[in-house]
XYZ file of C-alpha atoms in Angstrom:
700
model
C -17.787 5.801 16.604
C -16.030 8.241 18.968
C -12.476 8.884 20.061
C -13.253 7.028 23.302
C -14.410 3.969 21.376
C -11.197 4.046 19.343
C -9.060 4.384 22.460
C -10.779 1.599 24.333
C -11.500 -0.811 21.484
C -10.094 -4.317 21.704
C -6.621 -5.129 20.455
C -6.499 -6.316 16.853
C -6.668 -10.113 17.064
C -3.630 -10.774 14.875
C -1.838 -7.653 13.684
C -0.209 -6.439 16.885
C 2.993 -6.412 18.909
C 3.879 -5.514 22.494
C 7.369 -4.386 23.501
C 9.172 -3.541 26.717
C 12.834 -2.805 26.201
C 14.255 -5.542 24.003
C 11.470 -8.019 24.800
C 8.530 -8.323 22.410
C 5.453 -10.510 22.075
C 2.322 -10.802 19.956
C -1.033 -12.556 20.115
C -0.593 -13.536 16.459
C -0.044 -17.319 16.446
C 0.342 -17.572 12.678
C 2.939 -15.070 11.478
C 6.433 -16.395 10.904
C 7.640 -12.979 12.062
C 6.466 -13.672 15.623
C 9.660 -15.700 16.067
C 12.045 -12.860 15.232
C 14.151 -11.833 18.195
C 14.035 -8.102 17.540
C 11.751 -5.583 15.913
C 14.354 -4.031 13.640
C 12.798 -3.178 10.284
C 9.193 -3.553 11.426
C 7.260 -0.444 10.427
C 3.665 0.621 10.806
C 2.835 2.816 7.837
C 0.377 5.661 7.378
C -0.488 7.222 4.032
C -3.088 9.163 2.105
C -0.813 9.232 -0.971
C 0.258 12.847 -0.271
C 2.273 11.828 2.770
C 3.895 8.577 3.880
C 4.913 8.024 7.496
C 6.944 4.935 8.414
C 6.800 4.419 12.176
C 8.687 2.019 14.416
C 7.199 0.073 17.322
C 7.696 3.028 19.695
C 5.684 5.294 17.414
C 8.689 7.322 16.291
C 8.301 8.513 12.716
C 11.447 6.988 11.298
C 10.809 8.631 7.947
C 8.208 11.183 6.876
C 7.908 11.647 3.111
C 6.196 14.295 1.018
C 6.025 13.845 -2.748
C 6.637 16.465 -5.410
C 7.325 16.123 -9.138
C 8.572 13.671 -11.757
C 11.714 13.655 -13.841
C 13.005 11.291 -16.500
C 16.132 9.262 -15.756
C 18.294 6.684 -17.481
C 19.019 3.790 -15.151
C 17.339 0.380 -14.679
C 15.447 -1.498 -17.407
C 12.148 -1.095 -15.529
C 12.816 2.429 -14.250
C 12.947 5.541 -16.384
C 10.996 7.975 -14.194
C 11.901 9.248 -10.734
C 9.894 11.256 -8.250
C 11.241 14.046 -6.102
C 10.868 13.600 -2.356
C 11.439 15.646 0.760
C 11.952 13.639 3.915
C 12.383 14.103 7.649
C 13.623 11.486 10.082
C 13.289 10.446 13.714
C 10.291 12.552 14.697
C 9.228 11.560 18.207
C 6.845 13.118 20.729
C 7.389 13.952 24.392
C 4.515 14.497 26.823
C 4.665 16.433 30.078
C 2.682 14.892 32.912
C 2.849 16.109 36.531
C 5.781 18.319 35.547
C 7.897 15.461 34.168
C 8.845 14.976 30.497
C 8.225 11.505 29.079
C 9.932 10.730 25.781
C 7.718 8.264 23.926
C 10.695 7.097 21.856
C 12.450 5.661 24.901
C 12.227 1.918 25.558
C 11.787 2.331 29.337
C 8.078 1.520 29.276
C 5.643 -0.996 27.834
C 4.197 -0.201 24.402
C 1.350 -1.939 22.603
C 0.907 -1.430 18.859
C -1.954 -2.715 16.769
C -4.117 -1.842 13.776
C -7.562 -0.279 14.192
C -10.211 -0.876 11.539
C -7.553 -2.766 9.548
C -6.135 0.605 8.468
C -4.449 2.874 11.036
C -1.885 1.964 13.691
C -2.552 2.646 17.372
C 0.312 3.062 19.860
C -0.434 2.657 23.580
C 2.369 3.768 25.919
C 1.966 2.491 29.487
C 3.355 4.452 32.455
C 2.726 3.888 36.203
C -0.055 6.481 36.598
C -1.259 7.074 33.045
C -1.149 5.823 29.498
C -0.649 7.691 26.228
C -2.579 6.586 23.145
C -1.371 7.900 19.794
C -3.268 7.323 16.564
C -1.417 8.765 13.538
C -3.363 9.426 10.367
C -3.019 11.230 7.044
C -6.298 13.148 6.691
C -8.824 12.261 4.007
C -11.831 14.507 4.564
C -14.771 14.098 2.205
C -12.409 12.670 -0.385
C -9.908 15.540 -0.034
C -6.386 14.579 0.917
C -4.279 16.964 2.996
C -0.489 17.172 2.804
C 0.097 16.388 6.440
C 0.415 13.684 9.055
C -1.688 14.234 12.171
C -0.953 12.460 15.440
C -4.024 12.290 17.641
C -2.787 12.026 21.228
C -4.886 10.997 24.219
C -3.506 10.853 27.779
C -5.632 8.747 30.115
C -5.274 9.095 33.884
C -4.923 5.825 35.800
C -4.369 7.286 39.268
C -6.852 8.401 41.920
C -5.075 11.742 42.303
C -5.741 14.650 39.946
C -3.143 14.565 37.196
C -1.743 17.679 35.570
C -1.185 17.166 31.837
C 0.680 19.825 29.891
C 0.975 20.179 26.138
C 2.826 17.751 23.937
C 6.404 18.927 23.482
C 7.133 19.469 19.825
C 10.015 17.951 17.925
C 12.765 20.605 17.750
C 13.355 21.868 14.241
C 16.946 22.731 14.966
C 19.505 22.068 17.701
C 22.494 24.374 17.282
C 21.862 26.416 14.177
C 19.028 27.377 11.898
C 20.294 25.205 9.051
C 19.520 22.082 11.127
C 15.829 22.355 10.269
C 13.706 19.479 9.041
C 11.681 19.402 5.836
C 8.403 19.763 7.693
C 6.230 22.289 9.523
C 5.118 21.169 12.993
C 2.142 22.572 14.883
C -0.018 21.371 17.729
C -3.409 21.889 19.320
C -4.352 21.360 22.955
C -3.657 23.010 26.283
C -2.647 22.179 29.842
C -5.401 20.556 31.892
C -6.166 18.559 35.030
C -7.643 15.078 34.592
C -9.058 12.669 37.169
C -9.073 8.882 37.132
C -10.297 7.561 33.794
C -10.523 11.002 32.200
C -8.816 11.850 28.915
C -6.715 14.835 27.889
C -6.424 15.156 24.110
C -3.908 16.896 21.887
C -3.103 16.785 18.201
C 0.130 17.423 16.358
C 0.388 18.133 12.620
C 3.460 17.488 10.471
C 2.802 19.549 7.342
C 4.465 19.716 3.934
C 6.035 23.213 3.739
C 4.829 23.366 0.138
C 1.280 23.117 1.486
C 1.658 25.702 4.257
C -1.737 27.149 3.307
C -3.318 24.050 4.825
C -2.129 25.013 8.313
C -5.203 27.171 9.070
C -7.367 24.143 8.261
C -5.584 22.223 10.992
C -5.799 25.080 13.501
C -9.562 25.439 12.956
C -10.318 21.748 12.734
C -11.775 19.214 15.089
C -9.086 16.619 14.444
C -11.125 13.921 16.160
C -13.697 14.393 13.410
C -10.869 14.297 10.867
C -9.699 10.984 12.293
C -13.173 9.508 12.110
C -13.596 10.764 8.527
C -10.289 9.149 7.547
C -11.219 5.848 9.149
C -14.567 6.066 7.400
C -12.845 6.436 4.014
C -11.223 3.029 4.463
C -14.297 1.508 6.147
C -16.327 2.364 3.046
C -13.722 0.723 0.829
C -13.629 -2.421 2.960
C -17.376 -2.694 3.428
C -18.709 -4.968 6.159
C -17.375 -8.386 5.230
C -18.073 -11.394 7.451
C -16.347 -14.703 6.713
C -16.073 -17.972 8.656
C -12.324 -17.276 8.802
C -11.975 -13.614 9.778
C -8.235 -13.742 9.145
C -8.924 -13.748 5.397
C -10.868 -10.514 5.801
C -8.032 -8.892 7.743
C -5.471 -10.029 5.170
C -7.615 -8.747 2.298
C -8.161 -5.368 3.979
C -4.488 -4.941 4.761
C -3.600 -5.778 1.147
C -5.886 -2.947 0.007
C -4.211 -0.557 2.448
C -0.773 -1.708 1.279
C -1.561 -1.153 -2.391
C -3.040 2.299 -1.745
C -0.103 3.301 0.452
C 2.377 2.421 -2.283
C 1.380 5.563 -4.175
C 2.620 9.140 -4.092
C 0.677 12.303 -4.880
C 1.954 15.864 -4.711
C 0.271 18.852 -3.073
C -1.245 19.741 -6.466
C -3.223 16.468 -6.438
C -1.165 14.829 -9.191
C -0.119 11.188 -8.957
C 3.683 11.156 -9.184
C 4.334 7.416 -9.079
C 4.617 4.621 -6.566
C 7.122 2.848 -4.333
C 7.726 -0.904 -3.946
C 5.053 -0.730 -1.272
C 4.236 1.358 1.784
C 7.909 1.150 2.844
C 10.316 2.623 1.960
C 9.696 5.696 -0.170
C 11.981 5.561 -3.200
C 12.957 8.115 -5.806
C 12.811 5.365 -8.400
C 9.495 4.316 -9.900
C 9.226 0.763 -11.169
C 6.429 1.180 -13.701
C 5.407 -2.469 -13.530
C 5.078 -2.371 -9.739
C 2.991 0.764 -10.037
C 0.626 -0.844 -12.539
C -0.151 -3.874 -10.376
C -0.342 -1.817 -7.165
C -2.947 0.427 -8.800
C -5.425 -2.326 -9.705
C -7.558 -1.895 -6.538
C -8.233 1.704 -7.618
C -10.432 0.169 -10.333
C -12.841 -1.071 -7.695
C -12.642 1.554 -4.980
C -11.477 5.014 -6.075
C -12.317 6.350 -9.551
C -10.331 9.549 -9.054
C -7.099 7.751 -8.174
C -7.612 5.343 -11.065
C -8.098 8.203 -13.525
C -4.979 9.976 -12.285
C -2.971 6.767 -12.650
C -4.189 6.234 -16.213
C -3.078 9.780 -17.062
C 0.330 9.193 -15.449
C 0.947 6.080 -17.543
C -0.320 7.908 -20.612
C 2.572 10.325 -20.098
C 5.302 8.020 -18.788
C 4.436 4.468 -19.866
C 6.834 4.228 -22.817
C 10.595 4.246 -22.283
C 12.075 7.281 -24.019
C 15.114 6.905 -26.345
C 18.184 6.775 -24.117
C 21.907 6.101 -24.123
C 21.660 2.825 -22.166
C 18.466 1.560 -23.777
C 17.017 2.566 -27.147
C 13.576 2.698 -25.588
C 10.362 2.628 -27.575
C 7.233 0.530 -27.278
C 9.054 -2.801 -27.488
C 11.451 -1.968 -24.648
C 8.680 -3.259 -22.378
C 5.491 -3.977 -24.268
C 3.360 -4.477 -21.155
C 4.569 -1.204 -19.634
C 3.921 0.621 -22.903
C 0.344 -0.700 -22.801
C -0.245 0.045 -19.097
C -2.330 3.172 -19.669
C -4.421 1.397 -22.305
C -5.044 -1.675 -20.156
C -5.951 0.394 -17.100
C -8.254 2.501 -19.270
C -10.129 -0.527 -20.611
C -10.315 -2.095 -17.142
C -11.570 1.248 -15.816
C -14.362 1.300 -18.379
C -15.118 -2.357 -17.643
C -15.693 -1.580 -13.957
C -17.305 1.864 -14.197
C -18.985 2.203 -17.658
C -17.721 5.794 -17.472
C -17.398 7.343 -20.927
C -17.217 10.913 -19.587
C -13.586 10.340 -18.576
C -12.627 9.550 -22.166
C -14.562 12.570 -23.423
C -12.705 14.778 -20.952
C -9.308 13.280 -21.811
C -9.541 12.277 -25.486
C -5.756 11.836 -25.628
C -6.089 8.613 -23.615
C -7.886 6.749 -26.404
C -5.975 8.585 -29.145
C -2.621 7.567 -27.666
C -3.852 4.050 -26.936
C -4.823 3.563 -30.580
C -1.513 5.015 -31.773
C 0.478 2.621 -29.575
C -1.556 -0.451 -30.487
C -1.488 0.429 -34.187
C 2.289 0.771 -34.083
C 2.602 -2.652 -32.484
C 0.187 -4.335 -34.889
C 2.070 -2.828 -37.827
C 5.136 -4.856 -36.755
C 3.513 -8.129 -37.759
C 5.729 -9.918 -40.244
C 4.643 -12.192 -43.106
C 4.812 -15.876 -42.212
C 5.114 -14.965 -38.502
C 2.425 -15.601 -35.876
C 0.227 -12.740 -34.653
C 2.660 -12.221 -31.766
C 4.930 -9.321 -30.894
C 8.317 -8.790 -29.302
C 9.261 -7.265 -25.966
C 12.685 -7.114 -24.334
C 11.763 -6.570 -20.694
C 8.928 -7.168 -18.233
C 10.352 -4.835 -15.610
C 13.974 -5.538 -14.634
C 13.667 -9.137 -15.800
C 13.552 -10.274 -19.407
C 10.339 -10.906 -21.307
C 11.669 -14.330 -22.199
C 11.675 -15.794 -25.661
C 11.318 -14.277 -29.069
C 7.682 -13.751 -28.115
C 6.692 -13.489 -24.450
C 3.339 -14.884 -23.364
C 2.415 -12.344 -20.690
C 3.332 -9.387 -22.879
C 1.112 -10.656 -25.691
C -1.724 -11.250 -23.220
C -1.468 -7.547 -22.402
C -1.708 -6.682 -26.089
C -4.787 -8.898 -26.412
C -6.458 -7.130 -23.463
C -5.634 -3.728 -24.947
C -7.147 -4.651 -28.332
C -10.199 -6.406 -26.886
C -10.947 -3.550 -24.477
C -10.394 -0.812 -27.058
C -12.833 -2.574 -29.359
C -15.466 -2.523 -26.614
C -15.051 1.194 -25.830
C -14.950 2.252 -29.477
C -18.045 0.208 -30.240
C -19.996 1.966 -27.478
C -18.718 5.328 -28.718
C -19.995 4.556 -32.219
C -16.690 3.892 -34.000
C -17.753 0.555 -35.460
C -15.032 0.304 -38.143
C -12.199 0.892 -35.657
C -13.890 -1.384 -33.149
C -14.033 -4.267 -35.626
C -10.375 -3.788 -36.518
C -9.273 -4.172 -32.895
C -11.730 -6.991 -32.249
C -10.317 -8.913 -35.221
C -6.772 -8.259 -34.000
C -7.701 -9.497 -30.514
C -9.138 -12.721 -31.962
C -5.987 -13.341 -33.993
C -3.674 -12.627 -31.046
C -5.702 -14.908 -28.773
C -5.592 -17.717 -31.317
C -1.818 -17.323 -31.666
C -1.304 -17.354 -27.898
C -3.469 -20.423 -27.339
C -2.207 -22.360 -30.350
C 1.464 -21.442 -30.537
C 2.501 -20.491 -27.001
C 1.362 -23.756 -25.443
C 2.991 -27.132 -24.933
C 2.354 -30.422 -23.204
C 3.381 -30.089 -19.571
C 3.205 -32.509 -16.644
C -0.462 -31.661 -15.986
C -1.630 -31.290 -19.596
C -1.506 -28.561 -22.208
C -0.213 -25.321 -20.674
C 1.300 -21.982 -21.556
C 5.032 -21.529 -21.897
C 6.743 -18.476 -20.433
C 7.465 -17.514 -24.025
C 8.435 -19.219 -27.245
C 11.823 -19.431 -28.936
C 12.878 -18.957 -32.510
C 14.587 -22.214 -33.482
C 12.990 -24.340 -30.737
C 9.585 -23.642 -29.246
C 10.544 -24.200 -25.591
C 14.185 -23.051 -25.696
C 15.840 -19.702 -26.323
C 19.563 -19.160 -26.672
C 21.295 -17.221 -23.891
C 23.322 -15.523 -26.612
C 20.312 -13.303 -27.336
C 20.975 -11.636 -23.981
C 24.766 -11.774 -23.763
C 25.282 -8.193 -24.796
C 26.330 -5.046 -22.947
C 23.776 -4.184 -20.228
C 21.405 -7.001 -21.165
C 23.497 -9.787 -19.632
C 22.920 -8.302 -16.166
C 19.350 -9.569 -16.422
C 20.645 -13.140 -16.446
C 21.089 -13.092 -12.645
C 17.348 -13.770 -12.359
C 17.583 -16.862 -14.596
C 20.123 -19.056 -12.824
C 17.591 -21.878 -12.375
C 16.602 -22.150 -16.048
C 19.842 -21.912 -18.052
C 21.428 -25.113 -19.297
C 23.832 -25.740 -22.175
C 23.595 -22.144 -23.297
C 19.814 -22.196 -23.559
C 16.983 -20.816 -21.459
C 14.267 -23.343 -20.640
C 10.941 -21.642 -21.424
C 8.958 -24.391 -19.711
C 9.122 -22.410 -16.465
C 7.230 -19.730 -14.596
C 8.832 -16.424 -13.682
C 7.636 -15.346 -10.238
C 7.358 -11.762 -11.435
C 5.283 -12.616 -14.491
C 1.825 -11.852 -13.136
C -0.133 -11.317 -16.350
C -0.592 -15.054 -16.894
C -1.811 -15.280 -13.281
C -4.336 -12.541 -14.112
C -5.735 -14.417 -17.141
C -9.244 -14.867 -15.660
C -9.248 -11.320 -14.271
C -8.476 -10.063 -17.785
C -11.268 -12.395 -19.017
C -8.920 -14.040 -21.504
C -9.932 -17.477 -20.202
C -12.132 -18.592 -17.319
C -10.397 -19.762 -14.154
C -11.651 -23.311 -14.752
C -10.202 -23.480 -18.264
C -7.748 -26.404 -18.420
C -5.076 -24.258 -20.089
C -5.077 -21.872 -17.128
C -5.333 -24.576 -14.496
C -2.522 -26.648 -15.990
C -0.285 -23.585 -16.282
C -0.681 -22.587 -12.641
C -0.496 -26.178 -11.411
C 2.876 -26.388 -13.146
C 3.998 -23.033 -11.704
C 3.346 -24.321 -8.172
C 5.045 -27.670 -8.631
C 8.622 -28.907 -8.488
C 8.391 -29.519 -12.245
C 8.776 -25.744 -12.531
C 12.526 -25.134 -12.115
C 11.879 -21.874 -10.244
C 9.442 -23.347 -7.685
C 10.705 -24.182 -4.200
C 8.786 -26.896 -2.377
C 10.611 -25.896 0.815
C 9.180 -22.379 0.991
C 6.052 -23.020 -1.119
C 7.001 -20.135 -3.398
C 8.899 -19.117 -6.509
C 12.584 -18.274 -6.245
C 14.265 -15.234 -7.737
C 17.537 -16.300 -9.313
C 20.658 -15.199 -7.464
C 18.879 -12.325 -5.725
C 16.601 -13.861 -3.081
C 14.923 -17.049 -1.979
C 11.483 -15.896 -3.125
C 9.732 -13.030 -4.841
C 6.341 -12.248 -3.374
C 4.175 -11.937 -6.507
C 4.953 -15.612 -7.070
C 3.078 -16.512 -3.886
C -0.118 -15.115 -5.436
C 0.410 -17.313 -8.507
C 0.885 -20.281 -6.190
C -2.317 -19.352 -4.316
C -4.350 -19.256 -7.530
C -3.072 -22.681 -8.539
C -5.387 -24.139 -5.895
C -8.519 -22.120 -6.652
C -10.519 -25.237 -7.570
C -9.282 -27.142 -4.511
C -11.037 -25.926 -1.367
C -8.568 -27.419 1.112
C -5.529 -26.561 -0.994
C -6.656 -22.964 -1.439
C -7.237 -22.655 2.314
C -3.722 -23.949 2.982
C -2.204 -21.488 0.502
C -4.138 -18.623 2.112
C -2.795 -19.719 5.490
C 0.732 -19.574 4.079
C 0.104 -16.010 2.888
C -1.156 -15.163 6.352
C 1.949 -16.669 7.932
C 4.125 -14.586 5.592
C 2.425 -11.348 6.658
C 4.467 -9.322 9.131
C 2.914 -8.194 12.400
C 1.532 -5.040 10.760
C -0.201 -7.152 8.096
C 2.226 -6.329 5.257
C 4.137 -8.558 2.862
C 7.822 -8.031 2.121
C 8.996 -8.279 -1.477
C 11.739 -10.743 -0.605
C 10.811 -12.582 2.620
C 13.508 -15.256 2.271
C 17.235 -15.277 1.743
C 18.759 -17.725 -0.721
C 18.538 -21.278 0.576
C 16.317 -20.379 3.552
C 14.068 -22.870 5.293
C 10.326 -22.369 5.379
C 9.416 -19.834 8.064
C 12.959 -18.468 8.364
C 11.841 -15.035 7.152
C 13.595 -11.680 6.992
C 12.550 -8.033 6.866
C 13.745 -5.315 4.512
C 16.026 -7.631 2.558
C 16.977 -5.794 -0.623
C 13.459 -4.610 -1.371
C 10.751 -3.167 0.851
C 7.080 -4.079 1.160
C 5.194 -5.423 -1.826
C 2.359 -3.370 -3.300
C 2.530 -5.453 -6.512
C 1.496 -8.651 -4.702
C -1.123 -6.777 -2.668
C -2.709 -5.366 -5.831
C -3.015 -8.672 -7.667
C -4.145 -10.480 -4.482
C -7.064 -8.065 -4.058
C -7.936 -8.320 -7.760
C -7.937 -12.119 -7.785
C -9.855 -12.494 -4.537
C -12.566 -10.125 -5.711
C -12.890 -11.519 -9.227
C -12.219 -15.240 -8.692
C -12.779 -16.078 -4.998
C -15.809 -13.869 -4.376
C -16.626 -14.017 -8.088
C -17.381 -10.329 -8.724
C -16.933 -9.272 -12.347
C -18.506 -7.053 -14.980
C -19.163 -8.338 -18.490
C -20.411 -5.646 -20.878
C -21.658 -3.594 -17.941
C -23.569 -6.458 -16.320
C -22.514 -7.566 -12.831
C -21.813 -11.266 -12.429
C -21.459 -12.841 -8.975
C -20.105 -16.381 -8.988
C -18.165 -17.225 -5.803
C -16.138 -20.400 -5.518
C -18.202 -23.452 -4.518
C -19.102 -23.826 -0.827
C -17.980 -20.291 0.052
C -20.243 -18.595 2.595
C -20.050 -14.908 3.513
C -22.031 -11.730 3.977
C -20.800 -8.450 2.595
C -22.823 -5.391 3.545
C -22.284 -1.927 2.053
C -19.845 -3.088 -0.607
C -18.638 -0.493 -3.092
C -17.353 -2.330 -6.157
C -16.698 -0.322 -9.298
C -19.953 1.345 -10.303
C -22.195 -0.584 -7.887
C -23.087 -0.322 -4.207
C -24.747 -3.405 -2.798
C -25.028 -5.976 -0.042
C -24.481 -9.692 -0.573
C -25.531 -12.690 1.468
C -23.880 -15.824 0.136
C -24.685 -19.339 1.351
C -23.817 -22.661 -0.249
C -27.263 -22.716 -1.881
C -28.119 -19.142 -2.806
C -27.106 -15.500 -3.138
C -29.258 -12.666 -1.793
C -28.361 -9.336 -3.463
C -29.629 -5.890 -2.420
C -28.992 -2.763 -4.477
C -28.032 0.107 -2.140
C -27.379 2.682 -4.858
C -29.603 5.346 -6.369
C -28.383 4.002 -9.713
C -29.960 0.937 -11.290
C -28.101 -2.332 -10.755
C -27.923 -4.583 -13.810
C -27.078 -8.109 -12.713
C -27.060 -11.562 -14.250
C -29.345 -14.118 -12.652
C -28.401 -17.452 -14.149
C -29.398 -17.060 -17.832
C -31.282 -13.767 -17.559
C -30.368 -10.141 -16.940
C -32.268 -8.384 -14.144
C -32.378 -4.666 -13.281
C -32.772 -3.652 -9.634
C -33.782 -0.234 -8.312
C -32.638 1.118 -4.948
C -33.340 -1.260 -2.050
C -34.648 -3.906 -4.422
C -33.501 -7.461 -3.786
C -32.906 -10.589 -5.789
C -32.257 -14.214 -4.858
C -30.021 -16.317 -7.088
C -29.852 -20.077 -6.633
C -26.316 -21.458 -6.674
C -25.251 -24.615 -8.414
C -24.380 -27.231 -5.810
C -21.048 -28.928 -6.423
């Protein structure tokens, strides 16, 4: 791969747009956003966690964000930590060709934008005698992230006469006075040159965090083309070489990974400082629940980022005592358990005990939190525990199903880690607690629904499937009722419903609470994606969000999983997700206004892009669609019936392998120096490097 191959590679088949003035077009026949008359709100985003650049269709950096530190705040139910940002706006480049300045931000020329390697945007500016190709990237070199955005600029001559190309003109840091400066350092590399037809003049421009000014010499000495290739390679290694009959699924999956990663912020000291809604916009607020779900792909693809996220939640997962909210573990039980759940999922996917030895506080704090919750169990009450909030919506009922699922996963996973570490007494205590919690969830949080026995959203006190609104009609709390307009009747909340932002029940098979083919799970999701669910909209094929918006995007992933055992239905739901992706391949949190018709989508409506949905989509596709899971350190591969694919050079948790999957068999090759322990039907097999195994598939 060279800079020439990047410049001249084919346009991305679906994630692209072409503009000239106010006229735009795309080769994407599927996206509902192709019908929008203007490009307002469409951003192409670049991130390596340390920097986030949101760019419009002209390639102007509408907002450049660098992240700094955290501080505690007292505001929304799901937000009690902020992150400090410095931002700069409207950073555009001008090139000088044949003595004339060309402002790339102007709409007086044709611009093509697409995505290369499913990760970075490419802007191609067309002029009469030349074109300018700009590929922005946030450098990741050998795993090291730099606090800068680099724009790799190539000017290609398209005239038979020699063309004089001068340097890129830098964005002015001030206009009239020194205090007009931006929150960024800007430097460039490249010099004036003469190019003939077809030849390329290259330049690079760096936008650097002033707090990381010591990185400037790295840029000045660098070969930024090599940097660009290294950065692309980072994402290529995460994606692997996946080939599917429908390549659109691959592109959607890859873009979801990029979206979840780009939701995160890291400061110049390499500390995770939280997340945003998604890759746009950067927000001071941190919704802890969003951050948890957005981080799930770290489990599979980046141990370092996963570890840093666990440590962040270990510090900030529990709401502190405040003046609006009393805080404590039960403020949001699932958020309080986030560090614990990520830690047990991390061990599940990596078998890495060294992390826990290096940070013993992670397990110590996890045990303290879980013990405090378990101590709340009351005589004559089920082995279930209270939570007020999920994020900004209520954890409905006296006991909320998803929150107690999180407690089960925390107990079950802690038992596994402690057993391996030799703490058999403590391990048995948590294993027994997990069994009791699971029994209570399955026996007492279920009811007969239209498709059979299913989970309720939560359970009430006087009635199993009803909970009085009066529990929430208090100062502050009643604001949360705006999300419940579809389920309140006669002063009671109907708990036979599915909240579109309750994703822990959707993740049941990923958590290994129940298998995806368990009737309880299937009936629950079938109900969630049916008009019997008062929050489901048959018109938009998604789950509504009270008085706030027509749909909330995590609900679309629940709806997708409702069809996992139905090949045609699952394909149709995937197509709907593809249609809801904007032309950069991103999903918006709220793609519909209230009462909208299917396909009548909007951008940037209330919330930005949705890292939460991206994170759970990647997790469910990997674990349930492609069937990749670890059970007690042993890799299991059990794709859905009839799925055919090849996946070369796949990094997944602790393994590195290639997979060939047909309807009849799986061929697995271990590519790692480490031994691969894998289940072959009823036996466990160990493969050395380059060793292969063939597993016959059950024909259905």
